[in-house]
């Protein structure tokens, strides 16, 4: 596996879950990977699996100065950034009448504003360097349609799909491909949080919602973080040079669009 030999990748939210599986695959494909996360200790543990191929980086995508410092530190260490995986994201849910302003702001600050300004900071450097690049935004099947209890998260992921289209169209002239991945339901720490919230709002036993959504996937089970590594490697490689502004559903058949 050497699809990404000597490419430099920055993976946000790379400490665990889907992001960590992408870090593992990129390192196996020969890339140098910056594991950027608000949870630095977890980022250190993930990066440590790959020796000199990976390094941990403190990053809070809700803070412009943190984005700038992280992007600068990767460029200074490895000479530039070839691949950005804009994966950091958070989840919250509530009935419409119970959504708080604080929850709304937090979800949009990470999932939309943080994703956009990380993309912008990396794109500026890619343009200045003149070697193109690959940007992969983590959307969701939640961005394809609304859900009664998940209005704000769904809207944030619809925004990710939209930003992927606009940025993809704007940046392809610099040979920067911007594409997205829309996961379905994936067994990560995030889904334990999702399950706990569904238990609260739908009066279910803990674990029940997770079991039901897994059984409903046409593939027959929930996704695993490693189910995302192949799509992320493809979209980071030259095999996807002619793929522009798309969001790819990787969801075991949950959604078609
Ligand atoms: P996760 O919660 O397991 O991991 C997310 C990572 O992002 C964590 O390491 C966390 O510390 C980091 N993070 C959170 N806020 C951050 C911030 N402000 N700055 C930097 N890092 C931050 O989640 P996951 O399930 O691996 O999800 C990864 C991405 O995939 C997210 O964008 C999520 O919305 C999306 N997604 C997940 C699922 C699913 O079912 N798990 C489905 C669709 C989409």
PDB file of C-alpha atoms and ligand atoms in Angstrom:
ATOM      1  CA  UNK A   1       0.000   0.000   0.000  1.00  0.00           C
ATOM      2  CA  UNK A   2       1.818   3.108  -1.192  1.00  0.00           C
ATOM      3  CA  UNK A   3      -0.896   5.255  -2.772  1.00  0.00           C
ATOM      4  CA  UNK A   4       0.191   8.290  -0.748  1.00  0.00           C
ATOM      5  CA  UNK A   5       3.973   7.956  -0.593  1.00  0.00           C
ATOM      6  CA  UNK A   6       5.546  11.043   1.006  1.00  0.00           C
ATOM      7  CA  UNK A   7       2.314  13.034   0.880  1.00  0.00           C
ATOM      8  CA  UNK A   8       1.686  15.233   3.914  1.00  0.00           C
ATOM      9  CA  UNK A   9      -1.763  14.876   5.474  1.00  0.00           C
ATOM     10  CA  UNK A  10      -3.531  16.800   8.227  1.00  0.00           C
ATOM     11  CA  UNK A  11      -6.421  14.885   9.812  1.00  0.00           C
ATOM     12  CA  UNK A  12      -8.629  16.905  12.176  1.00  0.00           C
ATOM     13  CA  UNK A  13     -10.378  14.926  14.881  1.00  0.00           C
ATOM     14  CA  UNK A  14      -7.729  12.324  14.114  1.00  0.00           C
ATOM     15  CA  UNK A  15      -7.354  11.052  17.667  1.00  0.00           C
ATOM     16  CA  UNK A  16     -10.160   8.502  17.618  1.00  0.00           C
ATOM     17  CA  UNK A  17     -13.077   7.051  15.684  1.00  0.00           C
ATOM     18  CA  UNK A  18     -13.233   7.556  11.922  1.00  0.00           C
ATOM     19  CA  UNK A  19     -10.360  10.075  11.979  1.00  0.00           C
ATOM     20  CA  UNK A  20      -7.990   7.625  13.680  1.00  0.00           C
ATOM     21  CA  UNK A  21      -8.810   4.894  11.132  1.00  0.00           C
ATOM     22  CA  UNK A  22      -7.957   7.367   8.358  1.00  0.00           C
ATOM     23  CA  UNK A  23      -4.681   8.258  10.108  1.00  0.00           C
ATOM     24  CA  UNK A  24      -3.797   4.553  10.266  1.00  0.00           C
ATOM     25  CA  UNK A  25      -4.540   3.997   6.570  1.00  0.00           C
ATOM     26  CA  UNK A  26      -2.725   7.112   5.387  1.00  0.00           C
ATOM     27  CA  UNK A  27       0.388   6.124   7.348  1.00  0.00           C
ATOM     28  CA  UNK A  28       0.170   2.610   5.867  1.00  0.00           C
ATOM     29  CA  UNK A  29      -0.094   4.190   2.404  1.00  0.00           C
ATOM     30  CA  UNK A  30       3.186   6.035   2.971  1.00  0.00           C
ATOM     31  CA  UNK A  31       1.943   9.467   4.020  1.00  0.00           C
ATOM     32  CA  UNK A  32       3.258  11.667   6.839  1.00  0.00           C
ATOM     33  CA  UNK A  33       0.263  12.405   9.035  1.00  0.00           C
ATOM     34  CA  UNK A  34      -0.472  15.183  11.509  1.00  0.00           C
ATOM     35  CA  UNK A  35      -3.002  13.896  14.036  1.00  0.00           C
ATOM     36  CA  UNK A  36      -4.795  17.086  15.059  1.00  0.00           C
ATOM     37  CA  UNK A  37      -7.344  17.058  17.842  1.00  0.00           C
ATOM     38  CA  UNK A  38      -8.714  19.042  20.749  1.00  0.00           C
ATOM     39  CA  UNK A  39      -7.890  15.949  22.854  1.00  0.00           C
ATOM     40  CA  UNK A  40      -4.106  16.090  22.686  1.00  0.00           C
ATOM     41  CA  UNK A  41      -3.486  13.041  24.889  1.00  0.00           C
ATOM     42  CA  UNK A  42      -5.623  10.872  22.599  1.00  0.00           C
ATOM     43  CA  UNK A  43      -3.897  12.365  19.531  1.00  0.00           C
ATOM     44  CA  UNK A  44      -0.533  11.460  21.059  1.00  0.00           C
ATOM     45  CA  UNK A  45      -1.621   7.846  21.558  1.00  0.00           C
ATOM     46  CA  UNK A  46      -2.879   7.557  17.961  1.00  0.00           C
ATOM     47  CA  UNK A  47       0.208   9.200  16.470  1.00  0.00           C
ATOM     48  CA  UNK A  48       2.504   6.964  18.568  1.00  0.00           C
ATOM     49  CA  UNK A  49       1.315   3.935  16.562  1.00  0.00           C
ATOM     50  CA  UNK A  50       3.192   5.282  13.535  1.00  0.00           C
ATOM     51  CA  UNK A  51       6.559   6.471  14.832  1.00  0.00           C
ATOM     52  CA  UNK A  52       8.105   9.233  12.720  1.00  0.00           C
ATOM     53  CA  UNK A  53       5.302   8.960  10.125  1.00  0.00           C
ATOM     54  CA  UNK A  54       2.845  10.762  12.423  1.00  0.00           C
ATOM     55  CA  UNK A  55       2.877  13.521  14.974  1.00  0.00           C
ATOM     56  CA  UNK A  56       0.209  14.801  17.387  1.00  0.00           C
ATOM     57  CA  UNK A  57      -1.036  18.334  17.239  1.00  0.00           C
ATOM     58  CA  UNK A  58      -3.326  20.319  19.539  1.00  0.00           C
ATOM     59  CA  UNK A  59      -6.118  21.824  17.470  1.00  0.00           C
ATOM     60  CA  UNK A  60      -9.427  23.398  18.345  1.00  0.00           C
ATOM     61  CA  UNK A  61     -11.173  24.103  15.043  1.00  0.00           C
ATOM     62  CA  UNK A  62     -13.464  26.630  16.730  1.00  0.00           C
ATOM     63  CA  UNK A  63     -10.500  28.981  17.260  1.00  0.00           C
ATOM     64  CA  UNK A  64      -8.936  30.796  14.307  1.00  0.00           C
ATOM     65  CA  UNK A  65      -5.574  31.150  16.060  1.00  0.00           C
ATOM     66  CA  UNK A  66      -5.479  27.426  16.802  1.00  0.00           C
ATOM     67  CA  UNK A  67      -6.186  26.559  13.154  1.00  0.00           C
ATOM     68  CA  UNK A  68      -3.482  28.937  11.981  1.00  0.00           C
ATOM     69  CA  UNK A  69      -0.921  27.571  14.457  1.00  0.00           C
ATOM     70  CA  UNK A  70      -1.685  23.947  13.561  1.00  0.00           C
ATOM     71  CA  UNK A  71      -1.516  24.491   9.817  1.00  0.00           C
ATOM     72  CA  UNK A  72       1.690  26.517  10.189  1.00  0.00           C
ATOM     73  CA  UNK A  73       3.302  23.840  12.323  1.00  0.00           C
ATOM     74  CA  UNK A  74       2.585  21.068   9.783  1.00  0.00           C
ATOM     75  CA  UNK A  75       3.869  23.204   6.903  1.00  0.00           C
ATOM     76  CA  UNK A  76       6.992  24.166   8.873  1.00  0.00           C
ATOM     77  CA  UNK A  77       7.756  20.546   9.793  1.00  0.00           C
ATOM     78  CA  UNK A  78       7.090  18.865   6.447  1.00  0.00           C
ATOM     79  CA  UNK A  79       7.239  21.698   3.888  1.00  0.00           C
ATOM     80  CA  UNK A  80       3.544  21.924   3.013  1.00  0.00           C
ATOM     81  CA  UNK A  81       0.229  20.110   3.174  1.00  0.00           C
ATOM     82  CA  UNK A  82      -1.003  17.855   0.367  1.00  0.00           C
ATOM     83  CA  UNK A  83      -4.108  16.418   2.032  1.00  0.00           C
ATOM     84  CA  UNK A  84      -6.598  17.806   4.550  1.00  0.00           C
ATOM     85  CA  UNK A  85      -9.218  15.570   6.129  1.00  0.00           C
ATOM     86  CA  UNK A  86     -11.731  17.894   7.746  1.00  0.00           C
ATOM     87  CA  UNK A  87     -13.125  15.255  10.072  1.00  0.00           C
ATOM     88  CA  UNK A  88     -13.577  16.907  13.498  1.00  0.00           C
ATOM     89  CA  UNK A  89     -17.252  17.019  14.376  1.00  0.00           C
ATOM     90  CA  UNK A  90     -19.656  16.915  17.287  1.00  0.00           C
ATOM     91  CA  UNK A  91     -23.236  15.730  17.753  1.00  0.00           C
ATOM     92  CA  UNK A  92     -26.166  17.007  19.734  1.00  0.00           C
ATOM     93  CA  UNK A  93     -29.922  16.547  19.471  1.00  0.00           C
ATOM     94  CA  UNK A  94     -33.175  17.700  21.017  1.00  0.00           C
ATOM     95  CA  UNK A  95     -36.777  18.307  19.981  1.00  0.00           C
ATOM     96  CA  UNK A  96     -37.107  21.626  18.118  1.00  0.00           C
ATOM     97  CA  UNK A  97     -38.759  23.346  21.083  1.00  0.00           C
ATOM     98  CA  UNK A  98     -35.898  22.345  23.409  1.00  0.00           C
ATOM     99  CA  UNK A  99     -32.877  23.273  21.256  1.00  0.00           C
ATOM    100  CA  UNK A 100     -30.751  25.818  23.111  1.00  0.00           C
ATOM    101  CA  UNK A 101     -28.780  28.633  21.559  1.00  0.00           C
ATOM    102  CA  UNK A 102     -25.630  27.268  23.200  1.00  0.00           C
ATOM    103  CA  UNK A 103     -26.095  23.833  21.596  1.00  0.00           C
ATOM    104  CA  UNK A 104     -26.865  25.370  18.190  1.00  0.00           C
ATOM    105  CA  UNK A 105     -23.766  27.591  18.354  1.00  0.00           C
ATOM    106  CA  UNK A 106     -21.486  24.755  19.496  1.00  0.00           C
ATOM    107  CA  UNK A 107     -22.560  22.363  16.722  1.00  0.00           C
ATOM    108  CA  UNK A 108     -22.205  25.005  14.017  1.00  0.00           C
ATOM    109  CA  UNK A 109     -18.919  26.292  15.485  1.00  0.00           C
ATOM    110  CA  UNK A 110     -17.260  22.891  15.088  1.00  0.00           C
ATOM    111  CA  UNK A 111     -19.084  21.244  12.188  1.00  0.00           C
ATOM    112  CA  UNK A 112     -19.477  24.242   9.874  1.00  0.00           C
ATOM    113  CA  UNK A 113     -17.378  27.266  10.849  1.00  0.00           C
ATOM    114  CA  UNK A 114     -14.429  25.196  12.053  1.00  0.00           C
ATOM    115  CA  UNK A 115     -14.520  23.018   8.966  1.00  0.00           C
ATOM    116  CA  UNK A 116     -14.731  26.034   6.654  1.00  0.00           C
ATOM    117  CA  UNK A 117     -11.870  28.010   8.172  1.00  0.00           C
ATOM    118  CA  UNK A 118      -9.622  24.964   8.392  1.00  0.00           C
ATOM    119  CA  UNK A 119     -10.309  24.385   4.701  1.00  0.00           C
ATOM    120  CA  UNK A 120      -9.558  28.031   3.979  1.00  0.00           C
ATOM    121  CA  UNK A 121      -6.266  28.064   5.913  1.00  0.00           C
ATOM    122  CA  UNK A 122      -5.048  24.912   4.177  1.00  0.00           C
ATOM    123  CA  UNK A 123      -6.300  25.992   0.733  1.00  0.00           C
ATOM    124  CA  UNK A 124      -4.396  29.287   0.998  1.00  0.00           C
ATOM    125  CA  UNK A 125      -1.163  27.380   1.585  1.00  0.00           C
ATOM    126  CA  UNK A 126      -1.890  24.851  -1.154  1.00  0.00           C
ATOM    127  CA  UNK A 127      -2.487  27.710  -3.618  1.00  0.00           C
ATOM    128  CA  UNK A 128       0.696  29.525  -2.574  1.00  0.00           C
ATOM    129  CA  UNK A 129       2.716  26.320  -2.987  1.00  0.00           C
ATOM    130  CA  UNK A 130       1.256  25.645  -6.430  1.00  0.00           C
ATOM    131  CA  UNK A 131       1.130  21.853  -6.214  1.00  0.00           C
ATOM    132  CA  UNK A 132      -2.613  21.360  -5.842  1.00  0.00           C
ATOM    133  CA  UNK A 133      -3.996  19.155  -3.117  1.00  0.00           C
ATOM    134  CA  UNK A 134      -6.868  17.108  -1.783  1.00  0.00           C
ATOM    135  CA  UNK A 135      -9.445  18.233   0.770  1.00  0.00           C
ATOM    136  CA  UNK A 136     -11.938  15.757   2.191  1.00  0.00           C
ATOM    137  CA  UNK A 137     -14.835  16.993   4.305  1.00  0.00           C
ATOM    138  CA  UNK A 138     -16.655  14.613   6.644  1.00  0.00           C
ATOM    139  CA  UNK A 139     -20.370  15.099   6.073  1.00  0.00           C
ATOM    140  CA  UNK A 140     -23.078  12.602   7.081  1.00  0.00           C
ATOM    141  CA  UNK A 141     -26.196  10.892   5.858  1.00  0.00           C
ATOM    142  CA  UNK A 142     -27.773  13.365   8.297  1.00  0.00           C
ATOM    143  CA  UNK A 143     -26.927  16.075   5.762  1.00  0.00           C
ATOM    144  CA  UNK A 144     -29.075  14.380   3.112  1.00  0.00           C
ATOM    145  CA  UNK A 145     -32.383  14.837   4.958  1.00  0.00           C
ATOM    146  CA  UNK A 146     -33.891  16.208   8.155  1.00  0.00           C
ATOM    147  CA  UNK A 147     -34.647  14.175  11.267  1.00  0.00           C
ATOM    148  CA  UNK A 148     -37.255  15.155  13.845  1.00  0.00           C
ATOM    149  CA  UNK A 149     -34.919  15.192  16.835  1.00  0.00           C
ATOM    150  CA  UNK A 150     -31.690  16.062  15.046  1.00  0.00           C
ATOM    151  CA  UNK A 151     -32.466  19.344  13.277  1.00  0.00           C
ATOM    152  CA  UNK A 152     -29.296  21.257  14.071  1.00  0.00           C
ATOM    153  CA  UNK A 153     -26.778  18.461  13.429  1.00  0.00           C
ATOM    154  CA  UNK A 154     -28.602  17.589  10.164  1.00  0.00           C
ATOM    155  CA  UNK A 155     -28.469  21.247   9.083  1.00  0.00           C
ATOM    156  CA  UNK A 156     -24.761  21.434   9.944  1.00  0.00           C
ATOM    157  CA  UNK A 157     -24.007  18.411   7.765  1.00  0.00           C
ATOM    158  CA  UNK A 158     -26.173  19.749   4.903  1.00  0.00           C
ATOM    159  CA  UNK A 159     -23.957  22.827   5.145  1.00  0.00           C
ATOM    160  CA  UNK A 160     -20.865  20.602   4.851  1.00  0.00           C
ATOM    161  CA  UNK A 161     -22.234  19.092   1.625  1.00  0.00           C
ATOM    162  CA  UNK A 162     -22.989  22.575   0.286  1.00  0.00           C
ATOM    163  CA  UNK A 163     -19.569  23.972   1.241  1.00  0.00           C
ATOM    164  CA  UNK A 164     -17.959  20.960  -0.414  1.00  0.00           C
ATOM    165  CA  UNK A 165     -19.748  21.820  -3.645  1.00  0.00           C
ATOM    166  CA  UNK A 166     -18.863  25.527  -3.566  1.00  0.00           C
ATOM    167  CA  UNK A 167     -15.258  25.071  -2.453  1.00  0.00           C
ATOM    168  CA  UNK A 168     -14.842  22.208  -4.905  1.00  0.00           C
ATOM    169  CA  UNK A 169     -15.942  24.433  -7.791  1.00  0.00           C
ATOM    170  CA  UNK A 170     -13.811  27.388  -6.653  1.00  0.00           C
ATOM    171  CA  UNK A 171     -10.593  25.514  -5.928  1.00  0.00           C
ATOM    172  CA  UNK A 172     -10.353  23.000  -8.765  1.00  0.00           C
ATOM    173  CA  UNK A 173      -8.709  25.700 -10.900  1.00  0.00           C
ATOM    174  CA  UNK A 174      -5.730  25.331  -8.543  1.00  0.00           C
ATOM    175  CA  UNK A 175      -5.947  21.540  -8.887  1.00  0.00           C
ATOM    176  CA  UNK A 176      -7.246  21.297  -5.355  1.00  0.00           C
ATOM    177  CA  UNK A 177      -9.940  18.627  -5.259  1.00  0.00           C
ATOM    178  CA  UNK A 178     -12.550  19.203  -2.558  1.00  0.00           C
ATOM    179  CA  UNK A 179     -14.816  16.234  -1.947  1.00  0.00           C
ATOM    180  CA  UNK A 180     -16.782  14.819   0.958  1.00  0.00           C
ATOM    181  CA  UNK A 181     -17.713  11.532   2.548  1.00  0.00           C
ATOM    182  CA  UNK A 182     -21.183  10.976   3.993  1.00  0.00           C
ATOM    183  CA  UNK A 183     -20.986   8.200   6.602  1.00  0.00           C
ATOM    184  CA  UNK A 184     -24.104   6.368   7.714  1.00  0.00           C
ATOM    185  CA  UNK A 185     -24.075   5.016  11.269  1.00  0.00           C
ATOM    186  CA  UNK A 186     -20.590   4.227  12.521  1.00  0.00           C
ATOM    187  CA  UNK A 187     -19.606   2.462  15.728  1.00  0.00           C
ATOM    188  CA  UNK A 188     -17.412   5.126  17.345  1.00  0.00           C
ATOM    189  CA  UNK A 189     -17.462   6.956  20.693  1.00  0.00           C
ATOM    190  CA  UNK A 190     -19.738   9.508  19.020  1.00  0.00           C
ATOM    191  CA  UNK A 191     -22.448   6.891  18.574  1.00  0.00           C
ATOM    192  CA  UNK A 192     -22.411   6.003  22.254  1.00  0.00           C
ATOM    193  CA  UNK A 193     -23.244   9.662  22.894  1.00  0.00           C
ATOM    194  CA  UNK A 194     -25.940   9.563  20.164  1.00  0.00           C
ATOM    195  CA  UNK A 195     -27.411   6.402  21.697  1.00  0.00           C
ATOM    196  CA  UNK A 196     -27.542   7.954  25.160  1.00  0.00           C
ATOM    197  CA  UNK A 197     -29.410  10.978  23.781  1.00  0.00           C
ATOM    198  CA  UNK A 198     -31.916   8.794  21.908  1.00  0.00           C
ATOM    199  CA  UNK A 199     -32.416   6.788  25.105  1.00  0.00           C
ATOM    200  CA  UNK A 200     -33.303  10.042  26.839  1.00  0.00           C
ATOM    201  CA  UNK A 201     -35.599  11.531  24.197  1.00  0.00           C
ATOM    202  CA  UNK A 202     -37.260   8.323  22.938  1.00  0.00           C
ATOM    203  CA  UNK A 203     -37.442   6.676  26.390  1.00  0.00           C
ATOM    204  CA  UNK A 204     -35.414   3.672  25.279  1.00  0.00           C
ATOM    205  CA  UNK A 205     -33.006   1.381  27.056  1.00  0.00           C
ATOM    206  CA  UNK A 206     -29.353   2.332  26.578  1.00  0.00           C
ATOM    207  CA  UNK A 207     -28.012   0.429  23.565  1.00  0.00           C
ATOM    208  CA  UNK A 208     -31.406  -0.169  21.959  1.00  0.00           C
ATOM    209  CA  UNK A 209     -31.253   2.610  19.357  1.00  0.00           C
ATOM    210  CA  UNK A 210     -27.745   1.604  18.371  1.00  0.00           C
ATOM    211  CA  UNK A 211     -28.835  -2.007  17.873  1.00  0.00           C
ATOM    212  CA  UNK A 212     -31.881  -0.977  15.820  1.00  0.00           C
ATOM    213  CA  UNK A 213     -30.018   1.380  13.492  1.00  0.00           C
ATOM    214  CA  UNK A 214     -27.352  -1.280  12.932  1.00  0.00           C
ATOM    215  CA  UNK A 215     -29.953  -3.900  12.048  1.00  0.00           C
ATOM    216  CA  UNK A 216     -31.597  -1.484   9.590  1.00  0.00           C
ATOM    217  CA  UNK A 217     -28.459  -0.976   7.484  1.00  0.00           C
ATOM    218  CA  UNK A 218     -28.839  -2.882   4.164  1.00  0.00           C
ATOM    219  CA  UNK A 219     -25.266  -4.187   4.589  1.00  0.00           C
ATOM    220  CA  UNK A 220     -26.402  -5.810   7.846  1.00  0.00           C
ATOM    221  CA  UNK A 221     -24.386  -3.956  10.462  1.00  0.00           C
ATOM    222  CA  UNK A 222     -23.181  -0.542  11.581  1.00  0.00           C
ATOM    223  CA  UNK A 223     -20.127   0.866   9.884  1.00  0.00           C
ATOM    224  CA  UNK A 224     -16.744   0.481  11.536  1.00  0.00           C
ATOM    225  CA  UNK A 225     -14.159   3.274  11.453  1.00  0.00           C
ATOM    226  CA  UNK A 226     -11.971   1.209   9.105  1.00  0.00           C
ATOM    227  CA  UNK A 227     -14.845   1.061   6.571  1.00  0.00           C
ATOM    228  CA  UNK A 228     -13.981   4.722   5.855  1.00  0.00           C
ATOM    229  CA  UNK A 229     -10.267   4.289   5.241  1.00  0.00           C
ATOM    230  CA  UNK A 230     -10.585   3.129   1.632  1.00  0.00           C
ATOM    231  CA  UNK A 231     -12.802   6.011   0.505  1.00  0.00           C
ATOM    232  CA  UNK A 232     -10.546   8.486   2.316  1.00  0.00           C
ATOM    233  CA  UNK A 233      -7.449   7.006   0.648  1.00  0.00           C
ATOM    234  CA  UNK A 234      -9.106   7.131  -2.765  1.00  0.00           C
ATOM    235  CA  UNK A 235     -10.158  10.763  -2.374  1.00  0.00           C
ATOM    236  CA  UNK A 236      -6.628  11.663  -1.199  1.00  0.00           C
ATOM    237  CA  UNK A 237      -4.906   9.925  -4.098  1.00  0.00           C
ATOM    238  CA  UNK A 238      -4.365  10.772  -7.758  1.00  0.00           C
ATOM    239  CA  UNK A 239      -6.998   8.133  -8.600  1.00  0.00           C
ATOM    240  CA  UNK A 240      -9.611  10.785  -7.775  1.00  0.00           C
ATOM    241  CA  UNK A 241      -8.116  13.706  -9.719  1.00  0.00           C
ATOM    242  CA  UNK A 242     -11.248  14.040 -11.883  1.00  0.00           C
ATOM    243  CA  UNK A 243     -13.661  13.786  -8.934  1.00  0.00           C
ATOM    244  CA  UNK A 244     -14.724  17.328  -8.050  1.00  0.00           C
ATOM    245  CA  UNK A 245     -17.152  18.716  -5.445  1.00  0.00           C
ATOM    246  CA  UNK A 246     -18.806  15.350  -4.723  1.00  0.00           C
ATOM    247  CA  UNK A 247     -19.939  13.863  -1.436  1.00  0.00           C
ATOM    248  CA  UNK A 248     -19.650  10.098  -1.503  1.00  0.00           C
ATOM    249  CA  UNK A 249     -22.129   8.039   0.529  1.00  0.00           C
ATOM    250  CA  UNK A 250     -20.276   5.341   2.481  1.00  0.00           C
ATOM    251  CA  UNK A 251     -23.112   3.917   4.539  1.00  0.00           C
ATOM    252  CA  UNK A 252     -23.766   0.257   3.775  1.00  0.00           C
ATOM    253  CA  UNK A 253     -26.637   1.237   1.485  1.00  0.00           C
ATOM    254  CA  UNK A 254     -28.580   3.485   3.866  1.00  0.00           C
ATOM    255  CA  UNK A 255     -28.992   6.309   1.372  1.00  0.00           C
ATOM    256  CA  UNK A 256     -28.907   6.828  -2.393  1.00  0.00           C
ATOM    257  CA  UNK A 257     -28.603  10.255  -4.014  1.00  0.00           C
TER     258      UNK A 257
HETATM  259  P1  LIG B   1     -15.794  10.862  17.500  1.00  0.00           P
HETATM  260  O1  LIG B   1     -16.558  11.700  18.466  1.00  0.00           O
HETATM  261  O2  LIG B   1     -15.535   9.448  17.857  1.00  0.00           O
HETATM  262  O3  LIG B   1     -14.420  11.576  17.120  1.00  0.00           O
HETATM  263  C1  LIG B   1     -14.414  12.966  16.799  1.00  0.00           C
HETATM  264  C2  LIG B   1     -13.056  13.548  17.116  1.00  0.00           C
HETATM  265  O4  LIG B   1     -13.132  14.959  16.853  1.00  0.00           O
HETATM  266  C3  LIG B   1     -12.650  13.372  18.582  1.00  0.00           C
HETATM  267  O5  LIG B   1     -11.328  12.874  18.653  1.00  0.00           O
HETATM  268  C4  LIG B   1     -12.779  14.777  19.147  1.00  0.00           C
HETATM  269  O6  LIG B   1     -11.879  15.043  20.219  1.00  0.00           O
HETATM  270  C5  LIG B   1     -12.486  15.633  17.919  1.00  0.00           C
HETATM  271  N1  LIG B   1     -12.996  17.000  18.061  1.00  0.00           N
HETATM  272  C6  LIG B   1     -14.193  17.387  18.579  1.00  0.00           C
HETATM  273  N2  LIG B   1     -14.262  18.723  18.611  1.00  0.00           N
HETATM  274  C7  LIG B   1     -13.099  19.208  18.088  1.00  0.00           C
HETATM  275  C8  LIG B   1     -12.592  20.501  17.878  1.00  0.00           C
HETATM  276  N3  LIG B   1     -13.267  21.608  18.238  1.00  0.00           N
HETATM  277  N4  LIG B   1     -11.365  20.629  17.304  1.00  0.00           N
HETATM  278  C9  LIG B   1     -10.645  19.528  16.974  1.00  0.00           C
HETATM  279  N5  LIG B   1     -11.065  18.271  17.188  1.00  0.00           N
HETATM  280  C10 LIG B   1     -12.285  18.114  17.742  1.00  0.00           C
HETATM  281  O7  LIG B   1     -16.598  10.959  16.129  1.00  0.00           O
HETATM  282  P2  LIG B   1     -16.632  10.005  14.826  1.00  0.00           P
HETATM  283  O8  LIG B   1     -17.839   9.168  14.921  1.00  0.00           O
HETATM  284  O9  LIG B   1     -15.302   9.406  14.553  1.00  0.00           O
HETATM  285  O10 LIG B   1     -16.963  11.140  13.740  1.00  0.00           O
HETATM  286  C11 LIG B   1     -16.003  11.722  12.882  1.00  0.00           C
HETATM  287  C12 LIG B   1     -16.731  12.570  11.871  1.00  0.00           C
HETATM  288  O11 LIG B   1     -17.678  11.763  11.157  1.00  0.00           O
HETATM  289  C13 LIG B   1     -17.552  13.713  12.494  1.00  0.00           C
HETATM  290  O12 LIG B   1     -17.493  14.842  11.653  1.00  0.00           O
HETATM  291  C14 LIG B   1     -18.960  13.141  12.525  1.00  0.00           C
HETATM  292  O13 LIG B   1     -19.939  14.159  12.532  1.00  0.00           O
HETATM  293  C15 LIG B   1     -18.964  12.334  11.242  1.00  0.00           C
HETATM  294  N6  LIG B   1     -19.978  11.278  11.230  1.00  0.00           N
HETATM  295  C16 LIG B   1     -19.998  10.291  12.174  1.00  0.00           C
HETATM  296  C17 LIG B   1     -21.000   9.314  12.107  1.00  0.00           C
HETATM  297  C18 LIG B   1     -21.112   8.193  13.114  1.00  0.00           C
HETATM  298  O14 LIG B   1     -22.114   7.438  13.040  1.00  0.00           O
HETATM  299  N7  LIG B   1     -20.174   8.006  14.026  1.00  0.00           N
HETATM  300  C19 LIG B   1     -21.948   9.347  11.089  1.00  0.00           C
HETATM  301  C20 LIG B   1     -21.893  10.374  10.153  1.00  0.00           C
HETATM  302  C21 LIG B   1     -20.899  11.321  10.223  1.00  0.00           C
END
